[in-house]
Coordinates of C-alpha atoms in Angstrom, one line a residue:
Chain X
M1 CA -23.9 -15.7 -30.9
S2 CA -25.3 -14.2 -27.7
H3 CA -23.7 -16.7 -25.4
K4 CA -20.3 -15.6 -24.0
D5 CA -17.8 -18.2 -23.1
R6 CA -16.8 -18.0 -19.5
I7 CA -13.2 -18.3 -18.5
L8 CA -11.8 -18.7 -15.0
I9 CA -8.4 -17.3 -14.4
V10 CA -6.5 -18.9 -11.5
D11 CA -3.5 -16.9 -10.6
D12 CA -2.2 -15.2 -7.5
E13 CA -0.3 -12.4 -9.2
N14 CA -2.2 -9.1 -9.6
G15 CA -0.3 -8.0 -12.7
I16 CA -0.9 -11.2 -14.6
C17 CA -4.6 -11.3 -13.5
R18 CA -5.2 -7.7 -14.6
F19 CA -3.5 -8.3 -18.0
L20 CA -5.4 -11.6 -18.6
S21 CA -8.8 -10.1 -17.5
T22 CA -8.3 -7.1 -19.8
V23 CA -7.3 -9.2 -22.8
L24 CA -10.1 -11.7 -22.3
S25 CA -12.9 -9.2 -21.7
V26 CA -11.8 -7.1 -24.7
N27 CA -12.1 -10.3 -26.7
N28 CA -15.6 -10.9 -25.6
Y29 CA -15.1 -13.5 -22.9
D30 CA -16.8 -13.6 -19.5
V31 CA -14.0 -13.4 -17.0
L32 CA -13.8 -14.8 -13.4
V33 CA -10.7 -14.7 -11.2
A34 CA -9.6 -17.0 -8.4
R35 CA -6.6 -16.1 -6.3
T36 CA -6.2 -19.4 -4.5
G37 CA -6.6 -23.1 -5.3
A38 CA -9.4 -23.4 -2.8
D39 CA -11.3 -20.5 -4.5
A40 CA -10.7 -22.1 -7.9
C41 CA -12.1 -25.4 -6.9
M42 CA -15.2 -23.7 -5.5
M43 CA -15.7 -21.5 -8.5
I44 CA -15.3 -24.4 -11.0
T45 CA -18.2 -26.2 -9.2
S46 CA -20.4 -23.2 -8.7
S47 CA -20.0 -21.1 -11.8
M48 CA -19.2 -23.8 -14.4
P49 CA -16.7 -22.0 -16.6
D50 CA -16.1 -23.1 -20.2
L51 CA -12.3 -23.0 -19.7
V52 CA -9.8 -22.7 -16.9
L53 CA -6.5 -20.8 -17.2
L54 CA -4.4 -22.2 -14.4
D55 CA -1.1 -21.0 -13.0
L56 CA 0.8 -23.9 -11.5
G57 CA 2.5 -21.8 -8.7
L58 CA -0.4 -21.2 -6.3
P59 CA 0.2 -20.3 -2.7
D60 CA -2.1 -22.8 -1.1
M61 CA -2.3 -25.8 -3.3
D62 CA -0.3 -27.7 -5.9
G63 CA -1.8 -26.9 -9.4
L64 CA -1.5 -30.5 -10.3
H65 CA -3.8 -31.4 -7.5
I66 CA -6.4 -29.1 -8.9
I67 CA -6.1 -30.6 -12.4
R68 CA -6.6 -34.1 -11.0
T69 CA -9.5 -33.1 -8.8
V70 CA -11.3 -31.5 -11.7
R71 CA -10.6 -34.4 -14.0
E72 CA -12.4 -36.7 -11.6
W73 CA -15.7 -35.3 -12.7
T74 CA -15.4 -33.1 -15.7
E75 CA -13.6 -32.8 -19.1
L76 CA -13.7 -29.0 -18.7
P77 CA -10.7 -27.7 -20.7
I78 CA -7.7 -26.6 -18.6
I79 CA -4.9 -24.5 -20.0
V80 CA -1.8 -24.4 -17.8
V81 CA 0.2 -21.1 -17.6
S82 CA 3.8 -22.0 -16.7
A83 CA 7.2 -20.4 -16.5
Q84 CA 9.7 -21.4 -19.2
T85 CA 12.2 -23.1 -16.9
H86 CA 9.8 -25.7 -15.5
E87 CA 9.4 -28.0 -18.4
R88 CA 8.9 -30.9 -16.0
D89 CA 5.9 -29.2 -14.5
K90 CA 4.4 -28.8 -18.0
V91 CA 4.8 -32.5 -18.7
A92 CA 3.3 -33.4 -15.3
A93 CA 0.4 -31.1 -15.9
L94 CA -0.3 -32.5 -19.3
D95 CA -0.1 -36.1 -18.0
A96 CA -2.4 -35.1 -15.1
G97 CA -5.0 -34.1 -17.7
A98 CA -4.4 -30.5 -18.7
D99 CA -5.4 -29.8 -22.3
D100 CA -2.7 -27.4 -23.2
Y101 CA -0.2 -25.0 -21.8
V102 CA 1.2 -21.6 -22.6
T103 CA 4.7 -20.6 -21.5
K104 CA 5.4 -17.2 -19.9
P105 CA 5.9 -14.8 -21.5
F106 CA 3.2 -15.4 -24.1
S107 CA 1.6 -13.0 -26.5
S108 CA -2.1 -12.3 -26.2
S109 CA -2.7 -13.6 -29.7
E110 CA -1.0 -16.9 -28.9
L111 CA -3.1 -17.2 -25.7
L112 CA -6.4 -16.4 -27.6
A113 CA -5.6 -19.0 -30.3
R114 CA -5.0 -21.7 -27.6
I115 CA -8.2 -20.8 -25.9
R116 CA -10.2 -20.9 -29.1
V117 CA -8.8 -24.3 -30.0
S118 CA -9.4 -25.8 -26.5
I119 CA -13.0 -24.5 -26.3
R120 CA -13.8 -25.8 -29.8
R121 CA -12.2 -29.1 -29.1
S122 CA -14.2 -29.6 -25.9
G123 CA -17.4 -28.8 -27.9
T124 CA -16.7 -31.5 -30.5
R125 CA -15.4 -34.1 -28.1
G126 CA -16.8 -37.5 -28.7
E127 CA -17.7 -36.8 -32.3
G128 CA -16.3 -38.1 -35.5
T129 CA -12.5 -37.6 -35.1
T130 CA -12.1 -39.3 -31.8
A131 CA -13.8 -42.5 -32.9
G132 CA -10.8 -43.3 -35.1
T133 CA -12.8 -43.9 -38.2
G134 CA -13.0 -42.1 -41.5
S135 CA -10.1 -39.9 -42.5
Y136 CA -8.4 -36.7 -41.5
R137 CA -6.8 -34.3 -43.9
I138 CA -4.3 -31.4 -43.4
D139 CA -3.0 -29.9 -46.7
E140 CA -1.5 -32.8 -48.6
L141 CA -1.5 -35.2 -45.6
L142 CA -4.3 -37.7 -45.4
I143 CA -4.7 -40.0 -42.5
D144 CA -7.0 -42.9 -43.6
Y145 CA -8.2 -44.5 -40.3
D146 CA -10.2 -47.2 -42.1
K147 CA -7.4 -48.5 -44.3
H148 CA -4.7 -47.8 -41.7
R149 CA -2.5 -45.8 -44.0
V150 CA -1.2 -42.3 -44.5
L151 CA -1.1 -40.6 -47.9
V152 CA 1.1 -37.7 -48.8
A153 CA 0.0 -35.8 -51.9
G154 CA -2.0 -39.0 -52.9
E155 CA 1.0 -41.3 -52.5
N156 CA 1.1 -44.0 -49.8
A157 CA 3.8 -43.0 -47.3
H158 CA 4.3 -46.7 -46.4
L159 CA 4.3 -46.2 -42.6
T160 CA 4.9 -49.3 -40.5
R161 CA 2.2 -50.4 -38.1
N162 CA 3.6 -48.5 -35.1
E163 CA 4.4 -45.5 -37.2
F164 CA 0.8 -45.4 -38.3
K165 CA -0.5 -45.8 -34.8
I166 CA 1.6 -42.8 -33.7
V167 CA 0.3 -40.6 -36.5
A168 CA -3.3 -41.8 -35.9
L169 CA -3.0 -41.0 -32.2
L170 CA -1.7 -37.5 -33.0
G171 CA -4.4 -37.0 -35.6
R172 CA -7.2 -37.9 -33.2
N173 CA -5.8 -35.2 -30.8
A174 CA -4.9 -32.7 -33.5
S175 CA -3.3 -29.5 -32.2
K176 CA -2.9 -31.0 -28.7
V177 CA 0.5 -31.7 -27.3
L178 CA 0.9 -35.3 -26.4
T179 CA 3.7 -36.0 -24.0
H180 CA 6.4 -38.6 -24.7
A181 CA 5.1 -40.8 -21.9
H182 CA 1.5 -40.6 -23.1
I183 CA 2.4 -41.7 -26.6
L184 CA 4.7 -44.5 -25.4
K185 CA 2.0 -45.8 -23.2
E186 CA -0.7 -45.7 -25.9
I187 CA 1.5 -47.4 -28.5
W188 CA 3.7 -49.8 -26.7
G189 CA 1.9 -50.1 -23.4
T190 CA 3.7 -49.8 -20.1
S191 CA 6.6 -52.1 -20.9
F192 CA 8.5 -49.4 -22.8
M193 CA 7.9 -46.6 -20.3
G194 CA 11.0 -44.5 -19.9
D195 CA 12.6 -45.6 -23.2
N196 CA 12.6 -42.5 -25.2
R197 CA 14.7 -43.9 -27.9
I198 CA 12.2 -46.1 -29.5
L199 CA 9.7 -43.2 -29.8
R200 CA 12.4 -40.9 -31.3
V201 CA 13.5 -43.5 -33.8
N202 CA 9.9 -43.9 -35.0
M203 CA 9.4 -40.1 -35.1
A204 CA 12.6 -39.8 -37.2
N205 CA 11.3 -42.4 -39.6
I206 CA 7.8 -40.8 -39.8
R207 CA 9.3 -37.4 -40.4
R208 CA 11.4 -38.8 -43.3
K209 CA 8.3 -40.3 -44.8
I210 CA 5.8 -37.5 -44.5
E211 CA 7.8 -34.2 -44.2
K212 CA 9.9 -32.7 -47.0
N213 CA 12.4 -31.2 -44.6
P214 CA 12.8 -32.8 -41.2
T215 CA 14.0 -29.6 -39.6
E216 CA 11.1 -27.6 -41.0
P217 CA 8.1 -29.8 -40.3
R218 CA 4.7 -28.9 -41.9
Y219 CA 2.6 -31.4 -40.0
I220 CA 4.1 -32.9 -36.9
F221 CA 5.7 -30.5 -34.5
T222 CA 8.1 -31.1 -31.7
E223 CA 7.7 -29.4 -28.2
I224 CA 11.2 -29.9 -26.9
G225 CA 11.4 -31.8 -23.7
V226 CA 7.6 -32.3 -23.7
G227 CA 6.2 -34.1 -26.7
Y228 CA 4.7 -33.9 -30.2
W229 CA 1.6 -32.5 -31.8
L230 CA 0.0 -32.6 -35.2
R231 CA -1.3 -29.5 -36.8
E232 CA -5.0 -29.0 -37.0
A233 CA -6.8 -28.9 -40.4
E234 CA -7.8 -25.3 -41.2
Chain E
M1 CA 47.1 -41.0 6.3
I2 CA 49.5 -38.4 4.9
T3 CA 50.9 -37.9 8.4
A4 CA 51.6 -41.6 8.9
A5 CA 53.1 -42.0 5.4
A6 CA 55.4 -39.0 5.8
G7 CA 56.4 -40.0 9.2
A8 CA 57.2 -43.6 8.1
T9 CA 59.2 -42.3 5.1
A10 CA 61.2 -40.0 7.4
F11 CA 61.9 -42.8 9.8
A12 CA 63.0 -45.0 6.9
I13 CA 65.3 -42.4 5.5
C14 CA 66.9 -41.8 8.9
A15 CA 67.3 -45.5 9.6
F16 CA 68.9 -45.8 6.2
L17 CA 71.3 -42.9 7.0
R18 CA 72.0 -44.4 10.4
V19 CA 73.0 -47.7 9.0
F20 CA 75.3 -46.4 6.3
S21 CA 76.9 -43.4 8.0
D22 CA 77.0 -41.6 11.3
A23 CA 75.3 -38.5 10.0
D24 CA 73.5 -37.7 13.2
I25 CA 73.2 -34.0 12.4
S26 CA 70.9 -34.5 9.4
I27 CA 68.4 -36.5 11.4
P28 CA 66.6 -33.6 13.2
L29 CA 66.7 -31.6 10.0
I30 CA 64.9 -34.4 8.1
F31 CA 62.3 -34.5 10.8
V32 CA 61.7 -30.8 10.6
L33 CA 61.4 -31.1 6.9
T34 CA 58.8 -33.9 7.4
V35 CA 56.8 -31.7 9.8
L36 CA 56.9 -28.9 7.1
I37 CA 55.6 -31.3 4.4
V38 CA 52.9 -32.7 6.7
S39 CA 51.6 -29.2 7.6
R40 CA 51.6 -28.3 4.0
L41 CA 49.5 -31.3 3.0
T42 CA 47.0 -31.4 5.9
E43 CA 44.3 -29.2 7.2
G44 CA 44.6 -27.2 10.4
Y45 CA 47.3 -27.1 13.1
F46 CA 46.7 -30.5 14.7
Y47 CA 48.6 -32.8 12.4
G48 CA 51.7 -30.5 12.2
I49 CA 52.0 -30.3 16.0
F50 CA 51.2 -34.0 16.4
T51 CA 54.0 -34.8 13.9
S52 CA 56.5 -32.6 15.8
L53 CA 55.8 -34.4 19.0
V54 CA 56.1 -37.9 17.5
A55 CA 59.3 -36.8 15.7
V56 CA 60.9 -35.5 18.9
F57 CA 60.1 -38.7 20.9
G58 CA 60.8 -40.9 17.9
V59 CA 64.3 -39.4 17.3
N60 CA 65.1 -39.6 21.0
Y61 CA 64.0 -43.2 21.2
V62 CA 65.5 -44.6 18.0
F63 CA 68.3 -42.4 16.8
T64 CA 70.1 -41.0 19.8
Y65 CA 72.1 -42.6 22.5
P66 CA 70.9 -44.6 24.4
Y67 CA 69.3 -46.3 21.3
F68 CA 65.7 -47.7 21.7
A69 CA 65.1 -46.0 25.0
F70 CA 63.8 -42.6 26.0
N71 CA 66.3 -40.3 27.7
F72 CA 66.0 -36.6 27.7
T73 CA 68.4 -36.0 30.7
I74 CA 71.8 -36.5 29.1
S75 CA 73.6 -33.2 29.1
G76 CA 72.8 -31.1 26.0
Y77 CA 69.8 -33.3 25.2
P78 CA 67.1 -31.1 26.8
I79 CA 68.2 -28.1 24.7
T80 CA 68.6 -30.1 21.5
F81 CA 65.2 -31.7 21.7
L82 CA 63.4 -28.7 23.0
S83 CA 64.7 -26.6 20.1
M84 CA 63.9 -29.3 17.7
F85 CA 60.3 -29.4 19.0
V86 CA 60.0 -25.6 19.0
V87 CA 61.4 -25.3 15.4
S88 CA 59.0 -28.0 14.3
V89 CA 56.0 -26.4 15.9
I90 CA 56.8 -23.0 14.5
T91 CA 57.4 -24.4 11.1
S92 CA 54.0 -26.2 11.1
A93 CA 52.2 -23.1 12.5
L94 CA 53.7 -20.8 9.9
T95 CA 52.9 -23.2 7.0
T96 CA 49.3 -23.6 8.2
Q97 CA 49.0 -19.8 8.5
V98 CA 50.3 -19.2 5.0
K99 CA 47.9 -21.7 3.7
R100 CA 45.0 -20.0 5.4
Q101 CA 46.0 -16.7 4.0
E102 CA 46.1 -18.2 0.5
K103 CA 42.6 -19.6 1.0
L104 CA 41.4 -16.2 2.2
R105 CA 42.9 -14.5 -0.8
L106 CA 41.3 -17.0 -3.2
E107 CA 37.9 -16.4 -1.5
S108 CA 38.2 -12.7 -1.8
E109 CA 39.1 -13.0 -5.4
K110 CA 36.1 -15.2 -6.0
E111 CA 34.0 -12.6 -4.2
K112 CA 35.4 -9.9 -6.5
L113 CA 34.5 -11.9 -9.5
H114 CA 31.1 -12.4 -8.1
A115 CA 30.7 -8.6 -7.6
N116 CA 31.9 -8.0 -11.1
F117 CA 29.4 -10.4 -12.4
L118 CA 26.6 -8.8 -10.4
R119 CA 27.7 -5.4 -11.6
A120 CA 27.7 -6.6 -15.2
I121 CA 24.2 -8.0 -14.8
S122 CA 22.8 -4.9 -13.1
H123 CA 24.2 -2.8 -15.9
D124 CA 22.7 -5.1 -18.5
L125 CA 19.3 -5.0 -16.7
R126 CA 19.2 -1.3 -16.1
T127 CA 19.7 -0.3 -19.7
P128 CA 16.5 -1.9 -21.1
L129 CA 14.5 -1.0 -17.9
T130 CA 15.4 2.6 -18.3
S131 CA 14.2 2.5 -21.9
I132 CA 11.0 0.8 -20.9
I133 CA 10.3 3.2 -18.0
G134 CA 11.1 6.2 -20.3
S135 CA 8.9 5.0 -23.1
A136 CA 6.0 4.1 -20.9
S137 CA 6.0 7.3 -18.9
V138 CA 6.3 9.4 -22.0
I139 CA 3.2 7.8 -23.5
L140 CA 1.3 8.2 -20.2
E141 CA 2.2 11.9 -19.8
N142 CA 1.7 13.0 -23.4
E143 CA -1.2 10.8 -24.4
D144 CA -2.7 13.2 -27.0
S145 CA 0.4 14.8 -28.5
F146 CA 1.7 11.7 -30.2
T147 CA 0.8 10.5 -33.6
A148 CA -0.4 6.9 -33.8
E149 CA 2.8 6.0 -35.5
Q150 CA 5.0 7.5 -32.8
R151 CA 3.0 5.8 -30.1
R152 CA 3.3 2.5 -31.9
M153 CA 7.1 2.9 -32.1
L154 CA 7.4 3.6 -28.4
L155 CA 5.3 0.6 -27.6
K156 CA 7.3 -1.6 -29.9
E157 CA 10.4 -0.4 -28.1
I158 CA 8.9 -1.4 -24.8
L159 CA 8.0 -4.8 -26.2
D160 CA 11.5 -5.4 -27.6
E161 CA 13.3 -4.4 -24.5
A162 CA 11.0 -6.5 -22.3
A163 CA 11.5 -9.5 -24.6
W164 CA 15.3 -9.0 -24.3
L165 CA 15.0 -8.8 -20.5
I166 CA 13.1 -12.1 -20.3
R167 CA 15.8 -13.9 -22.4
M168 CA 18.4 -12.4 -20.1
V169 CA 16.6 -13.7 -17.1
E170 CA 16.3 -17.1 -18.6
N171 CA 20.1 -17.1 -19.1
L172 CA 20.7 -16.0 -15.6
L173 CA 18.5 -18.8 -14.3
S174 CA 20.4 -21.3 -16.3
V175 CA 23.7 -19.8 -15.0
T176 CA 22.5 -20.5 -11.4
R177 CA 21.5 -24.0 -12.5
M178 CA 24.9 -24.6 -13.9
R179 CA 26.7 -23.2 -10.8
G180 CA 24.6 -25.4 -8.6
E181 CA 26.9 -28.2 -9.7
T182 CA 23.9 -30.5 -9.9
A183 CA 24.6 -33.1 -12.5
I184 CA 22.8 -32.3 -15.7
N185 CA 20.1 -34.7 -16.7
K186 CA 21.1 -36.1 -20.1
T187 CA 18.7 -38.0 -22.2
L188 CA 19.2 -39.3 -25.7
E189 CA 17.8 -36.7 -28.0
L190 CA 17.2 -36.4 -31.8
A191 CA 19.4 -33.6 -33.2
E192 CA 16.8 -32.7 -35.9
E193 CA 14.2 -31.9 -33.3
L194 CA 16.6 -29.7 -31.5
I195 CA 17.7 -27.8 -34.6
G196 CA 14.2 -27.7 -36.0
E197 CA 12.8 -26.0 -32.9
A198 CA 15.7 -23.6 -32.5
S199 CA 15.5 -22.6 -36.2
Q200 CA 11.7 -22.0 -36.0
K201 CA 12.1 -19.8 -32.9
F202 CA 14.8 -17.9 -34.6
K203 CA 12.8 -17.3 -37.8
K204 CA 9.9 -16.0 -35.7
R205 CA 12.1 -13.6 -33.8
Y206 CA 14.2 -12.4 -36.8
P207 CA 12.1 -12.7 -39.9
D208 CA 14.5 -10.5 -41.9
I209 CA 17.5 -12.7 -41.6
A210 CA 17.9 -15.7 -43.8
L211 CA 18.7 -18.8 -41.7
C212 CA 20.3 -21.6 -43.6
V213 CA 20.2 -25.0 -41.8
S214 CA 22.3 -27.9 -42.8
I215 CA 22.2 -31.2 -41.0
P216 CA 23.0 -34.8 -42.1
D217 CA 20.2 -36.9 -43.6
E218 CA 20.3 -39.7 -41.1
P219 CA 18.9 -39.4 -37.6
I220 CA 21.5 -38.4 -35.1
F221 CA 21.1 -39.1 -31.4
I222 CA 23.1 -37.1 -28.9
P223 CA 22.9 -37.4 -25.1
M224 CA 22.1 -34.0 -23.7
D225 CA 19.8 -31.8 -21.6
I226 CA 17.9 -30.6 -24.6
M227 CA 16.5 -27.4 -22.9
L228 CA 20.1 -26.2 -22.1
I229 CA 21.5 -27.1 -25.4
E230 CA 18.7 -25.3 -27.1
Q231 CA 19.6 -22.3 -25.1
V232 CA 23.2 -22.5 -26.3
I233 CA 22.0 -22.6 -29.9
M234 CA 19.6 -19.8 -29.4
N235 CA 22.2 -17.6 -27.7
L236 CA 24.7 -18.3 -30.5
L237 CA 22.0 -17.6 -33.2
E238 CA 21.0 -14.5 -31.5
N239 CA 24.5 -13.2 -31.2
A240 CA 25.0 -14.0 -34.9
A241 CA 21.8 -12.0 -35.7
V242 CA 22.4 -9.0 -33.5
H243 CA 26.2 -8.5 -33.6
G244 CA 28.6 -7.8 -36.4
G245 CA 26.9 -5.0 -38.2
K246 CA 23.8 -6.0 -40.2
P247 CA 24.2 -9.6 -41.1
T248 CA 21.8 -10.8 -43.8
R249 CA 22.4 -14.5 -43.4
V250 CA 23.1 -16.9 -40.6
E251 CA 24.1 -20.5 -41.0
L252 CA 23.4 -23.2 -38.5
S253 CA 25.0 -26.6 -39.2
L254 CA 25.6 -29.9 -37.6
A255 CA 28.1 -32.5 -38.7
V256 CA 29.4 -35.7 -37.1
R257 CA 33.2 -36.0 -36.6
G258 CA 34.1 -39.4 -35.2
D259 CA 32.3 -39.7 -31.9
R260 CA 31.5 -36.0 -31.6
A261 CA 28.6 -33.9 -32.9
L262 CA 29.9 -30.6 -34.2
F263 CA 27.5 -27.6 -34.2
S264 CA 28.4 -24.3 -35.8
V265 CA 26.8 -21.0 -36.2
E266 CA 28.2 -18.5 -38.7
N267 CA 27.1 -15.1 -39.9
D268 CA 28.2 -12.9 -42.7
G269 CA 28.3 -9.5 -41.0
D270 CA 31.3 -7.3 -40.2
D271 CA 34.5 -9.0 -39.3
I272 CA 34.7 -9.7 -35.6
D273 CA 37.3 -7.6 -33.7
P274 CA 40.4 -9.8 -33.5
E275 CA 41.0 -8.5 -30.0
I276 CA 37.6 -9.8 -28.8
M277 CA 38.2 -13.1 -30.6
E278 CA 41.5 -13.4 -28.8
R279 CA 39.9 -12.7 -25.5
L280 CA 37.2 -15.2 -26.1
R281 CA 39.8 -17.9 -26.9
E282 CA 41.9 -17.1 -23.9
T283 CA 39.1 -17.0 -21.4
D284 CA 37.1 -19.9 -22.8
F285 CA 34.3 -17.5 -23.4
F286 CA 34.3 -16.3 -19.9
F287 CA 34.5 -12.6 -20.0
T288 CA 31.9 -10.8 -17.9
E289 CA 33.7 -7.5 -18.0
A290 CA 32.8 -7.2 -21.7
A291 CA 29.1 -7.2 -20.6
A292 CA 29.8 -4.4 -18.1
D293 CA 31.6 -2.4 -20.7
G294 CA 29.1 -3.0 -23.5
K295 CA 30.1 0.1 -25.5
R296 CA 33.7 -0.8 -25.9
A297 CA 32.8 -4.3 -27.0
G298 CA 30.7 -2.8 -29.8
G299 CA 27.4 -2.6 -27.9
K300 CA 27.4 -6.4 -27.3
R301 CA 24.9 -6.4 -24.5
N302 CA 24.3 -9.8 -23.0
M303 CA 27.1 -11.3 -25.1
G304 CA 29.3 -11.8 -22.0
I305 CA 26.7 -13.7 -20.0
G306 CA 25.2 -15.5 -23.0
L307 CA 28.6 -16.8 -24.1
S308 CA 29.9 -17.8 -20.8
L309 CA 26.7 -19.6 -20.2
C310 CA 27.1 -21.4 -23.5
S311 CA 30.6 -22.4 -22.5
S312 CA 29.6 -23.7 -19.1
I313 CA 26.7 -25.7 -20.5
V314 CA 28.7 -27.3 -23.3
R315 CA 31.6 -28.1 -20.9
A316 CA 29.2 -29.6 -18.4
H317 CA 28.2 -32.0 -21.3
G318 CA 31.8 -32.9 -21.8
G319 CA 32.1 -30.8 -25.0
S320 CA 34.1 -27.8 -26.0
V321 CA 33.6 -24.4 -27.6
S322 CA 35.6 -22.4 -30.1
A323 CA 35.3 -19.3 -32.2
E324 CA 37.0 -18.1 -35.3
A325 CA 36.5 -15.5 -38.1
G326 CA 33.8 -16.5 -40.5
S327 CA 34.5 -17.7 -44.1
R328 CA 32.6 -14.7 -45.6
G329 CA 33.4 -12.1 -43.0
G330 CA 31.5 -12.2 -39.7
A331 CA 32.2 -14.8 -37.1
C332 CA 31.8 -18.5 -36.7
F333 CA 31.1 -20.1 -33.3
R334 CA 31.4 -23.8 -32.9
F335 CA 30.7 -26.3 -30.1
S336 CA 31.0 -30.0 -30.0
L337 CA 29.2 -32.6 -27.9
P338 CA 30.3 -36.2 -27.3
M339 CA 27.8 -38.7 -28.7
E340 CA 28.8 -41.6 -26.5
G341 CA 29.0 -42.0 -22.8
H342 CA 25.5 -41.2 -21.7
S343 CA 23.8 -43.2 -19.0
S344 CA 21.5 -45.8 -20.3
N345 CA 18.7 -45.1 -18.0
V346 CA 17.2 -42.4 -20.1
S347 CA 14.0 -40.9 -18.7

């Protein structure tokens, strides 16, 4: 493939920028760097990167504002780079439309994996899986969108209606973290916003039906304080 | 409030004495005592002196001849009342001063504790930094003379130390968060998610140590700040993995006892020094000096800060911590969290 994916790094710290640029160019990406939010917005419009790596703590502009602005006109994948102690920022960023996040400190392999997934997902957006038809398989788990059921090793897991809706939603967004608020809104509408318990109870039930060991999940993973994600088929 | 109550009580006692005996002598003494009590219980000089004044006039008005009239001119009265006033004022001033000194002493003690804490932290930070700087500069200066294996080892050392530093910093951040006295934000969380995530992180970090998880089958909801409690579990797991010789197995378990959720982390390494255990129990896990004096505590870097953080977090949740010798050697750290009493407006 002759075409190099272009990645825009938005960060005001030299050390991080240098590290990210090195890692990404070594791995055959075309790298652009923006030090401020204003630069970032300009460069997103002018150079059309394939992915944005966005640090939320910018000097001139709230990172969330950038995400919302970009989302108004493009589905360009955005990965947020955040510090560990700001789980609320992560949730807000995901809810504002960010595709994924990496938590500082992260390893380069983790970052590269996230970038690959996000770029690939943006390429296939609007095809097959998002339409909610057909089926989706990961190892022994099969989500049958047509018949509204989930099979584990060929056996019907007997999920309730809402349980199936949750798994189906996670399946359509495989490998993407969906926040608690997002899932609640999609499944129960706005009336249950803020009621975490109903989602937790459903997740506990789903886990008992499809996972062998609830503390060692193979399919649905928990991001503590953020949300859930379903593993992607390999 | 206190002044009024004490004054009223004093008047009542004196009136009582007056009615049943002629014990005039004890009346000024009772008032001086009242002044002392008032100064002890109130802030600053004002209330003490104010009480002295009221007492002098009150005694003169009510309890001395002529009753229910002011008269300071009868012979002997000026000296009696003046000395009563002076004694009262001096008493109140002395009491207040003693109180201020007490406060200053407490403050300086707090500052000393603070300084000790900072010293402990600086020490803990300096050790890995020294190793990082050393390894990095040695690689830069002797680029060609190392074998690939040697270079890899040095780089690995840098990585490990840096990873340790970042965990230390996360702990420190949480310490400041706990000291900020901001109420922790509890939400109802599923214990299996907490334990699942913690055990996965642990397995990634320590692939050589067998982690054995046991948790009840039914879903268990516990109100907590899940990020903080995860940190408690990670700290305990990490301690279990790093300390106590070379443990091969760590157990993490959760059980429900009445209205409490009981977490325990146990390892199978060397027996924990009974002296350290005793200190842990006595201080409720707060012993920062152990961090400063890492060598004596068996090289337990970060253990002081990690454990005292665990203790503050758990207690802020209304729970308690404990430690004991493990059933197969090693040590067992437990903490419990109340399962009731969370606010219903979970976010």
